Structure formats: C-alpha cells, structure tokens
Amino acid sequence: MKYFWIQLVLIVGSVSMALVFIRTWSQAKNRAWKRIAFSLFVVVNVYAVLRPTDVTWLAHQLGVGRGTDLVLYVMVLAMGFLTLNTFLRFRSLEKKITDLARTVAINEGMRHNDERLSAEPGAEAVVKADADSDSVKA
C-alpha cells in the first residue's frame, strides 16, 4: 500500500497508451510486429510497476546493479529504435513526395506545352497544310 499512488499513475499511463494505440489499430500503417511489441511492452510495464522487486532480481541476474538501471538501459535501446524507425519512415516519405512532385511538374509542363503549341497562330496553318498535302498525295 506504500506505493499505491505511483503504481496507479504508472498503470493508468500504460493503459492509456495502449488504448490510444488500439484506437488506431485498424490503420494499415501499424504493422503486426509493432502491435505485438507494443502490447508486450505494456504488459511488461504493468508487471514491472506491480512487482519492482522482480525487476531488481532480473537486473542482478543480468549483471546490472539496480532494477531502475536495467529499465533505463532498456528505455535507451527503445528510444534508439524509435528514432531510427522515425528517421527511416521520414526518409521514405520524402522520397515519395519528391517522386510525386517530379511527376506533377512533368505533367504540368507537358500540359503547358500542349496549350502553348495549340494556341500559336501559325500552328493550325502548319497542321492544315500537312493534312492537305497528305490528301493530295493519296
């Protein structure tokens, strides 16, 4: 009962994160392995909050002094993973936006050239003359 309030706050925070994640569960961008990893993270987080002595025991088994140090090391690794994942996602989106901008620019340029060429006063006469010469040859 000594740590009830902090445990309650931490568990409510974990469950809130899980609910936000589950609310966007149906979005295609959330891959299955990310869902599984996040669900596992929430379960381990709730367990660690309820049984902090088990985290300290595990830390000692792994050669880490305290359970809080072990949690810190795991969080540093998780933050590195999230940073790398975000960087790769942004790089992919930037490439897609660049390809899209190039495609739009090329299409707009072609449309502009078509409009400009068809609007020139002598362009229709040249096309008409070519058509007349073809009909004369036939």
Coordinates of N, CA, C and O in Angstrom, one line a residue:
M1 N 0.8 -1.2 0.0 CA 0.0 0.0 0.0 C 0.9 1.3 0.0 O 0.4 2.3 -0.3
K2 N 2.1 1.1 0.3 CA 3.0 2.2 0.4 C 3.2 2.9 -0.9 O 3.3 4.1 -1.0
Y3 N 3.2 2.2 -2.0 CA 3.5 2.7 -3.3 C 2.2 2.8 -4.2 O 2.3 2.8 -5.4
F4 N 1.1 2.7 -3.6 CA -0.2 2.6 -4.4 C -0.4 3.7 -5.4 O -0.7 3.4 -6.5
W5 N -0.2 4.9 -5.0 CA -0.5 6.1 -5.9 C 0.4 6.1 -7.1 O 0.0 6.4 -8.2
I6 N 1.7 5.9 -6.9 CA 2.6 6.0 -8.0 C 2.4 4.8 -8.9 O 2.4 4.9 -10.2
Q7 N 2.0 3.6 -8.3 CA 1.7 2.5 -9.2 C 0.4 2.7 -10.0 O 0.4 2.4 -11.2
L8 N -0.5 3.3 -9.3 CA -1.8 3.7 -10.0 C -1.5 4.6 -11.2 O -2.0 4.4 -12.3
V9 N -0.8 5.6 -11.0 CA -0.5 6.6 -12.0 C 0.3 5.9 -13.2 O -0.1 6.1 -14.4
L10 N 1.3 5.1 -12.9 CA 2.0 4.4 -13.9 C 1.2 3.4 -14.7 O 1.3 3.3 -15.9
I11 N 0.3 2.7 -14.0 CA -0.5 1.7 -14.7 C -1.6 2.5 -15.6 O -1.8 2.1 -16.7
V12 N -2.2 3.5 -15.1 CA -3.1 4.3 -15.8 C -2.5 4.9 -17.1 O -3.0 4.9 -18.2
G13 N -1.2 5.3 -16.9 CA -0.5 5.9 -18.1 C -0.2 4.8 -19.1 O -0.4 5.0 -20.3
S14 N 0.1 3.6 -18.7 CA 0.4 2.5 -19.6 C -0.9 2.0 -20.3 O -0.9 1.8 -21.5
V15 N -2.0 2.0 -19.6 CA -3.3 1.6 -20.2 C -3.8 2.6 -21.1 O -4.3 2.3 -22.2
S16 N -3.5 3.9 -20.8 CA -3.9 5.0 -21.7 C -3.2 4.9 -23.0 O -3.8 5.1 -24.1
M17 N -1.9 4.6 -22.9 CA -1.1 4.5 -24.2 C -1.6 3.3 -25.0 O -1.7 3.4 -26.2
A18 N -1.9 2.2 -24.3 CA -2.5 1.1 -25.0 C -3.8 1.4 -25.7 O -4.0 1.0 -26.8
L19 N -4.7 2.1 -25.0 CA -6.0 2.5 -25.6 C -5.8 3.4 -26.8 O -6.5 3.2 -27.8
V20 N -4.9 4.3 -26.8 CA -4.6 5.2 -27.9 C -4.1 4.4 -29.1 O -4.5 4.6 -30.2
F21 N -3.2 3.5 -28.8 CA -2.7 2.6 -29.8 C -3.7 1.7 -30.4 O -3.8 1.5 -31.6
I22 N -4.6 1.1 -29.5 CA -5.6 0.2 -30.0 C -6.7 1.0 -30.8 O -7.2 0.5 -31.8
R23 N -6.9 2.2 -30.5 CA -7.9 3.1 -31.2 C -7.4 3.2 -32.7 O -8.2 3.3 -33.6
T24 N -6.1 3.3 -32.9 CA -5.6 3.4 -34.3 C -5.2 2.0 -34.8 O -4.5 1.9 -35.8
W25 N -5.6 1.0 -34.2 CA -5.3 -0.4 -34.5 C -5.6 -0.7 -35.9 O -4.9 -1.5 -36.6
S26 N -6.7 -0.3 -36.4 CA -7.2 -0.6 -37.8 C -6.4 0.0 -38.9 O -6.6 -0.4 -40.1
Q27 N -5.6 1.0 -38.6 CA -4.8 1.7 -39.6 C -3.8 0.7 -40.2 O -3.1 0.0 -39.5
A28 N -3.6 0.7 -41.5 CA -2.7 -0.2 -42.2 C -1.3 0.1 -41.9 O -0.4 -0.8 -42.0
K29 N -0.9 1.3 -41.4 CA 0.4 1.6 -41.2 C 1.0 1.0 -39.9 O 2.2 0.9 -39.7
N30 N 0.1 0.5 -39.1 CA 0.6 -0.2 -37.9 C 0.8 -1.7 -38.2 O -0.2 -2.5 -38.3
R31 N 2.0 -2.1 -38.4 CA 2.3 -3.4 -38.8 C 2.1 -4.4 -37.6 O 2.1 -4.0 -36.4
A32 N 1.9 -5.6 -37.9 CA 1.6 -6.6 -36.8 C 2.7 -6.7 -35.8 O 2.4 -6.8 -34.6
W33 N 4.0 -6.7 -36.2 CA 5.0 -6.9 -35.2 C 5.1 -5.7 -34.3 O 5.5 -5.8 -33.2
K34 N 4.8 -4.5 -34.8 CA 4.7 -3.3 -33.9 C 3.6 -3.5 -32.9 O 3.8 -3.1 -31.7
R35 N 2.5 -4.0 -33.3 CA 1.4 -4.2 -32.4 C 1.7 -5.2 -31.3 O 1.5 -5.0 -30.1
I36 N 2.4 -6.3 -31.7 CA 2.8 -7.3 -30.7 C 3.8 -6.7 -29.8 O 3.7 -6.9 -28.6
A37 N 4.8 -6.0 -30.3 CA 5.9 -5.4 -29.5 C 5.3 -4.4 -28.5 O 5.6 -4.4 -27.3
F38 N 4.4 -3.6 -29.0 CA 3.8 -2.6 -28.1 C 2.9 -3.2 -27.0 O 3.0 -2.8 -25.8
S39 N 2.2 -4.2 -27.4 CA 1.3 -5.0 -26.4 C 2.2 -5.6 -25.4 O 1.9 -5.6 -24.2
L40 N 3.3 -6.2 -25.8 CA 4.2 -6.8 -24.8 C 4.9 -5.8 -23.9 O 5.0 -6.0 -22.7
F41 N 5.2 -4.6 -24.5 CA 5.7 -3.5 -23.7 C 4.8 -3.1 -22.6 O 5.2 -2.9 -21.5
V42 N 3.5 -3.0 -22.9 CA 2.5 -2.5 -21.9 C 2.4 -3.6 -20.8 O 2.4 -3.3 -19.6
V43 N 2.3 -4.9 -21.2 CA 2.2 -5.9 -20.2 C 3.4 -6.0 -19.3 O 3.3 -6.0 -18.1
V44 N 4.6 -5.9 -19.9 CA 5.8 -5.9 -19.1 C 5.9 -4.6 -18.2 O 6.3 -4.7 -17.0
N45 N 5.4 -3.5 -18.7 CA 5.4 -2.3 -17.9 C 4.5 -2.4 -16.7 O 4.9 -2.0 -15.6
V46 N 3.3 -2.9 -16.9 CA 2.4 -3.1 -15.8 C 3.0 -4.1 -14.8 O 2.9 -3.8 -13.6
Y47 N 3.6 -5.2 -15.3 CA 4.2 -6.1 -14.3 C 5.3 -5.5 -13.5 O 5.4 -5.7 -12.3
A48 N 6.1 -4.7 -14.2 CA 7.3 -4.1 -13.5 C 6.8 -3.1 -12.5 O 7.4 -2.9 -11.4
V49 N 5.7 -2.4 -12.7 CA 5.1 -1.5 -11.8 C 4.6 -2.2 -10.6 O 4.8 -1.8 -9.4
L50 N 3.9 -3.3 -10.8 CA 3.3 -4.1 -9.7 C 4.4 -4.9 -8.9 O 4.2 -5.1 -7.7
R51 N 5.4 -5.3 -9.6 CA 6.4 -6.2 -8.9 C 7.9 -5.6 -9.1 O 8.7 -6.2 -9.8
P52 N 8.2 -4.5 -8.5 CA 9.5 -3.9 -8.8 C 10.7 -4.7 -8.3 O 11.8 -4.7 -8.8
T53 N 10.4 -5.6 -7.3 CA 11.5 -6.4 -6.8 C 11.9 -7.5 -7.8 O 13.0 -7.9 -7.8
D54 N 10.9 -7.9 -8.6 CA 11.3 -8.8 -9.7 C 12.2 -8.2 -10.7 O 13.1 -8.9 -11.3
V55 N 12.0 -6.9 -11.0 CA 12.9 -6.2 -11.9 C 14.3 -6.1 -11.3 O 15.3 -6.3 -12.0
T56 N 14.4 -5.8 -10.0 CA 15.7 -5.8 -9.4 C 16.4 -7.1 -9.4 O 17.6 -7.2 -9.7
W57 N 15.6 -8.2 -9.2 CA 16.2 -9.6 -9.3 C 16.7 -9.8 -10.7 O 17.8 -10.4 -10.8
L58 N 15.9 -9.5 -11.7 CA 16.3 -9.7 -13.1 C 17.6 -8.9 -13.4 O 18.5 -9.4 -14.1
A59 N 17.6 -7.7 -12.9 CA 18.8 -6.8 -13.1 C 20.0 -7.5 -12.5 O 21.1 -7.5 -13.1
H60 N 19.9 -8.0 -11.3 CA 21.1 -8.7 -10.7 C 21.5 -9.9 -11.5 O 22.7 -10.2 -11.6
Q61 N 20.5 -10.7 -12.0 CA 20.8 -11.8 -12.9 C 21.6 -11.5 -14.1 O 22.4 -12.2 -14.6
L62 N 21.3 -10.3 -14.7 CA 21.9 -9.8 -15.9 C 23.2 -9.0 -15.6 O 23.8 -8.6 -16.6
G63 N 23.5 -8.8 -14.4 CA 24.8 -8.1 -14.0 C 24.6 -6.6 -13.9 O 25.6 -5.9 -14.0
V64 N 23.4 -6.2 -13.8 CA 23.2 -4.7 -13.6 C 22.9 -4.5 -12.1 O 22.2 -5.3 -11.5
G65 N 23.4 -3.4 -11.6 CA 23.2 -3.1 -10.2 C 21.8 -3.0 -9.6 O 21.5 -3.7 -8.7
R66 N 21.0 -2.2 -10.3 CA 19.6 -2.0 -9.8 C 18.6 -2.2 -10.9 O 18.9 -2.1 -12.1
G67 N 17.4 -2.4 -10.5 CA 16.3 -2.6 -11.5 C 16.0 -1.3 -12.2 O 15.7 -1.3 -13.4
T68 N 16.2 -0.2 -11.6 CA 16.0 1.1 -12.3 C 17.0 1.3 -13.4 O 16.7 1.9 -14.4
D69 N 18.3 0.9 -13.1 CA 19.3 1.0 -14.2 C 18.9 0.1 -15.4 O 19.1 0.5 -16.5
L70 N 18.4 -1.1 -15.1 CA 18.0 -2.0 -16.2 C 16.9 -1.4 -17.0 O 16.9 -1.4 -18.2
V71 N 15.9 -0.8 -16.3 CA 14.8 -0.1 -17.0 C 15.4 1.0 -17.9 O 15.0 1.2 -19.0
L72 N 16.3 1.8 -17.3 CA 16.9 2.9 -18.1 C 17.6 2.4 -19.3 O 17.4 3.0 -20.4
Y73 N 18.4 1.3 -19.2 CA 19.1 0.8 -20.4 C 18.1 0.3 -21.4 O 18.3 0.5 -22.6
V74 N 17.1 -0.4 -21.0 CA 16.1 -0.8 -22.0 C 15.4 0.4 -22.6 O 15.1 0.3 -23.9
M75 N 15.1 1.4 -21.9 CA 14.5 2.6 -22.5 C 15.4 3.3 -23.5 O 15.0 3.8 -24.5
V76 N 16.7 3.3 -23.2 CA 17.7 3.9 -24.1 C 17.7 3.1 -25.4 O 17.6 3.7 -26.5
L77 N 17.6 1.8 -25.4 CA 17.6 1.0 -26.6 C 16.3 1.2 -27.3 O 16.2 1.4 -28.5
A78 N 15.1 1.3 -26.6 CA 13.8 1.5 -27.2 C 13.8 2.9 -27.9 O 13.3 3.0 -29.0
M79 N 14.4 3.9 -27.2 CA 14.4 5.2 -27.8 C 15.2 5.3 -29.1 O 14.9 5.9 -30.1
G80 N 16.4 4.5 -29.1 CA 17.2 4.4 -30.3 C 16.4 3.8 -31.4 O 16.5 4.2 -32.6
F81 N 15.7 2.7 -31.1 CA 14.9 2.0 -32.1 C 13.8 3.0 -32.7 O 13.6 3.0 -33.9
L82 N 13.1 3.7 -31.8 CA 12.1 4.6 -32.3 C 12.6 5.7 -33.1 O 12.0 6.1 -34.1
T83 N 13.8 6.2 -32.7 CA 14.4 7.3 -33.5 C 14.8 6.8 -34.9 O 14.5 7.5 -35.9
L84 N 15.4 5.6 -34.9 CA 15.8 5.0 -36.2 C 14.5 4.8 -37.1 O 14.5 5.1 -38.3
N85 N 13.5 4.2 -36.5 CA 12.3 3.9 -37.2 C 11.7 5.2 -37.8 O 11.2 5.2 -38.9
T86 N 11.6 6.2 -37.0 CA 11.0 7.5 -37.4 C 11.9 8.1 -38.6 O 11.3 8.6 -39.5
F87 N 13.2 8.0 -38.4 CA 14.1 8.6 -39.5 C 13.8 7.8 -40.8 O 13.7 8.5 -41.8
L88 N 13.8 6.5 -40.7 CA 13.6 5.7 -42.0 C 12.2 6.0 -42.6 O 12.1 6.1 -43.8
R89 N 11.2 6.2 -41.7 CA 9.8 6.5 -42.2 C 9.8 7.9 -42.9 O 9.3 8.0 -44.0
F90 N 10.5 8.9 -42.3 CA 10.5 10.2 -42.9 C 11.3 10.2 -44.2 O 10.9 10.9 -45.1
R91 N 12.4 9.5 -44.2 CA 13.2 9.4 -45.5 C 12.3 8.8 -46.6 O 12.4 9.2 -47.7
S92 N 11.6 7.7 -46.3 CA 10.7 7.1 -47.3 C 9.6 8.1 -47.8 O 9.4 8.2 -48.9
L93 N 9.0 8.8 -46.8 CA 8.0 9.8 -47.2 C 8.6 10.9 -48.0 O 8.0 11.4 -49.0
E94 N 9.8 11.4 -47.7 CA 10.4 12.4 -48.5 C 10.7 12.0 -49.9 O 10.5 12.7 -50.9
K95 N 11.1 10.7 -50.1 CA 11.3 10.2 -51.4 C 10.0 10.1 -52.2 O 10.0 10.5 -53.4
K96 N 8.9 9.7 -51.6 CA 7.6 9.6 -52.2 C 7.2 11.0 -52.6 O 6.6 11.2 -53.7
I97 N 7.3 12.0 -51.8 CA 6.9 13.3 -52.1 C 7.7 13.9 -53.2 O 7.2 14.6 -54.1
T98 N 9.0 13.6 -53.2 CA 9.9 14.1 -54.3 C 9.5 13.5 -55.6 O 9.3 14.2 -56.7
D99 N 9.2 12.2 -55.7 CA 8.8 11.5 -56.9 C 7.4 12.1 -57.3 O 7.2 12.3 -58.5
L100 N 6.5 12.3 -56.4 CA 5.2 12.9 -56.7 C 5.4 14.3 -57.3 O 4.7 14.6 -58.3
A101 N 6.2 15.1 -56.7 CA 6.4 16.5 -57.2 C 7.0 16.5 -58.6 O 6.6 17.3 -59.4
R102 N 8.0 15.6 -58.8 CA 8.5 15.5 -60.2 C 7.5 15.1 -61.2 O 7.4 15.6 -62.3
T103 N 6.7 14.1 -60.9 CA 5.6 13.6 -61.8 C 4.6 14.8 -62.1 O 4.3 15.0 -63.2
V104 N 4.2 15.5 -61.1 CA 3.3 16.6 -61.2 C 3.9 17.7 -62.1 O 3.3 18.2 -63.0
A105 N 5.2 18.0 -61.9 CA 5.9 19.0 -62.6 C 6.0 18.6 -64.1 O 5.8 19.4 -65.0
I106 N 6.3 17.4 -64.4 CA 6.4 16.9 -65.8 C 5.1 17.0 -66.5 O 4.9 17.5 -67.6
N107 N 4.0 16.5 -65.8 CA 2.7 16.5 -66.4 C 2.2 18.0 -66.6 O 1.6 18.3 -67.6
E108 N 2.5 18.9 -65.7 CA 2.1 20.3 -65.8 C 2.9 20.9 -67.0 O 2.4 21.7 -67.8
G109 N 4.2 20.6 -67.1 CA 5.0 21.1 -68.2 C 4.5 20.6 -69.5 O 4.4 21.4 -70.5
M110 N 4.1 19.3 -69.6 CA 3.6 18.8 -70.9 C 2.2 19.5 -71.2 O 2.0 19.8 -72.4
R111 N 1.4 19.7 -70.2 CA 0.1 20.3 -70.5 C 0.3 21.7 -70.9 O -0.3 22.2 -71.8
H112 N 1.2 22.4 -70.3 CA 1.5 23.8 -70.6 C 2.1 23.9 -72.0 O 1.6 24.8 -72.8
N113 N 2.9 23.0 -72.4 CA 3.5 23.0 -73.8 C 2.4 22.7 -74.8 O 2.3 23.3 -75.9
D114 N 1.5 21.8 -74.5 CA 0.4 21.4 -75.4 C -0.5 22.6 -75.6 O -0.9 22.9 -76.7
E115 N -0.8 23.3 -74.5 CA -1.7 24.5 -74.6 C -1.0 25.6 -75.4 O -1.6 26.3 -76.3
R116 N 0.3 25.8 -75.2 CA 1.1 26.9 -75.9 C 1.2 26.6 -77.3 O 1.0 27.5 -78.2
L117 N 1.5 25.3 -77.7 CA 1.6 25.0 -79.1 C 0.3 25.1 -79.9 O 0.3 25.4 -81.0
S118 N -0.8 24.7 -79.2 CA -2.1 24.7 -79.9 C -2.6 26.2 -80.0 O -3.4 26.5 -80.8
A119 N -2.1 27.1 -79.1 CA -2.5 28.4 -79.1 C -1.8 29.3 -80.1 O -2.2 30.4 -80.4
E120 N -0.6 28.9 -80.6 CA 0.1 29.7 -81.6 C -0.7 29.9 -82.9 O -1.3 28.9 -83.4
P121 N -0.7 31.1 -83.4 CA -1.5 31.4 -84.6 C -1.0 30.6 -85.8 O -1.9 30.1 -86.6
G122 N 0.2 30.3 -86.0 CA 0.7 29.6 -87.2 C 0.6 28.1 -87.0 O 0.8 27.4 -88.0
A123 N 0.4 27.6 -85.9 CA 0.4 26.2 -85.6 C -0.7 25.5 -86.4 O -0.5 24.4 -86.9
E124 N -1.9 26.1 -86.4 CA -3.0 25.4 -87.1 C -2.8 25.4 -88.6 O -3.2 24.5 -89.3
A125 N -2.2 26.5 -89.1 CA -2.0 26.5 -90.6 C -1.0 25.4 -91.0 O -1.2 24.8 -92.0
V126 N 0.0 25.2 -90.2 CA 1.0 24.2 -90.5 C 0.4 22.8 -90.5 O 0.6 22.0 -91.3
V127 N -0.4 22.6 -89.4 CA -1.1 21.3 -89.3 C -2.1 21.1 -90.5 O -2.2 20.0 -91.1
K128 N -2.8 22.2 -90.9 CA -3.8 22.1 -92.0 C -3.0 21.8 -93.3 O -3.5 21.1 -94.2
A129 N -1.9 22.5 -93.5 CA -1.1 22.3 -94.7 C -0.6 20.9 -94.8 O -0.6 20.3 -95.9
D130 N -0.1 20.3 -93.7 CA 0.3 18.9 -93.7 C -0.8 18.0 -94.1 O -0.6 17.0 -94.8
A131 N -2.0 18.3 -93.6 CA -3.1 17.4 -93.9 C -3.5 17.5 -95.3 O -3.9 16.5 -96.0
D132 N -3.5 18.7 -95.9 CA -3.8 18.9 -97.3 C -2.8 18.2 -98.2 O -3.2 17.6 -99.2
S133 N -1.5 18.3 -97.9 CA -0.5 17.6 -98.7 C -0.7 16.1 -98.7 O -0.4 15.4 -99.7
D134 N -1.1 15.6 -97.5 CA -1.3 14.2 -97.4 C -2.5 13.7 -98.3 O -2.5 12.7 -98.9
S135 N -3.5 14.5 -98.3 CA -4.7 14.2 -99.1 C -4.4 14.3 -100.6 O -5.0 13.6 -101.4
V136 N -3.5 15.2 -101.0 CA -3.2 15.4 -102.4 C -2.4 14.2 -102.9 O -2.6 13.7 -104.0
K137 N -1.5 13.7 -102.1 CA -0.6 12.5 -102.4 C -1.5 11.3 -102.6 O -1.2 10.4 -103.4
A138 N -2.6 11.2 -101.9 CA -3.4 10.0 -101.9 C -4.3 10.0 -103.1 O -4.2 9.7 -104.2

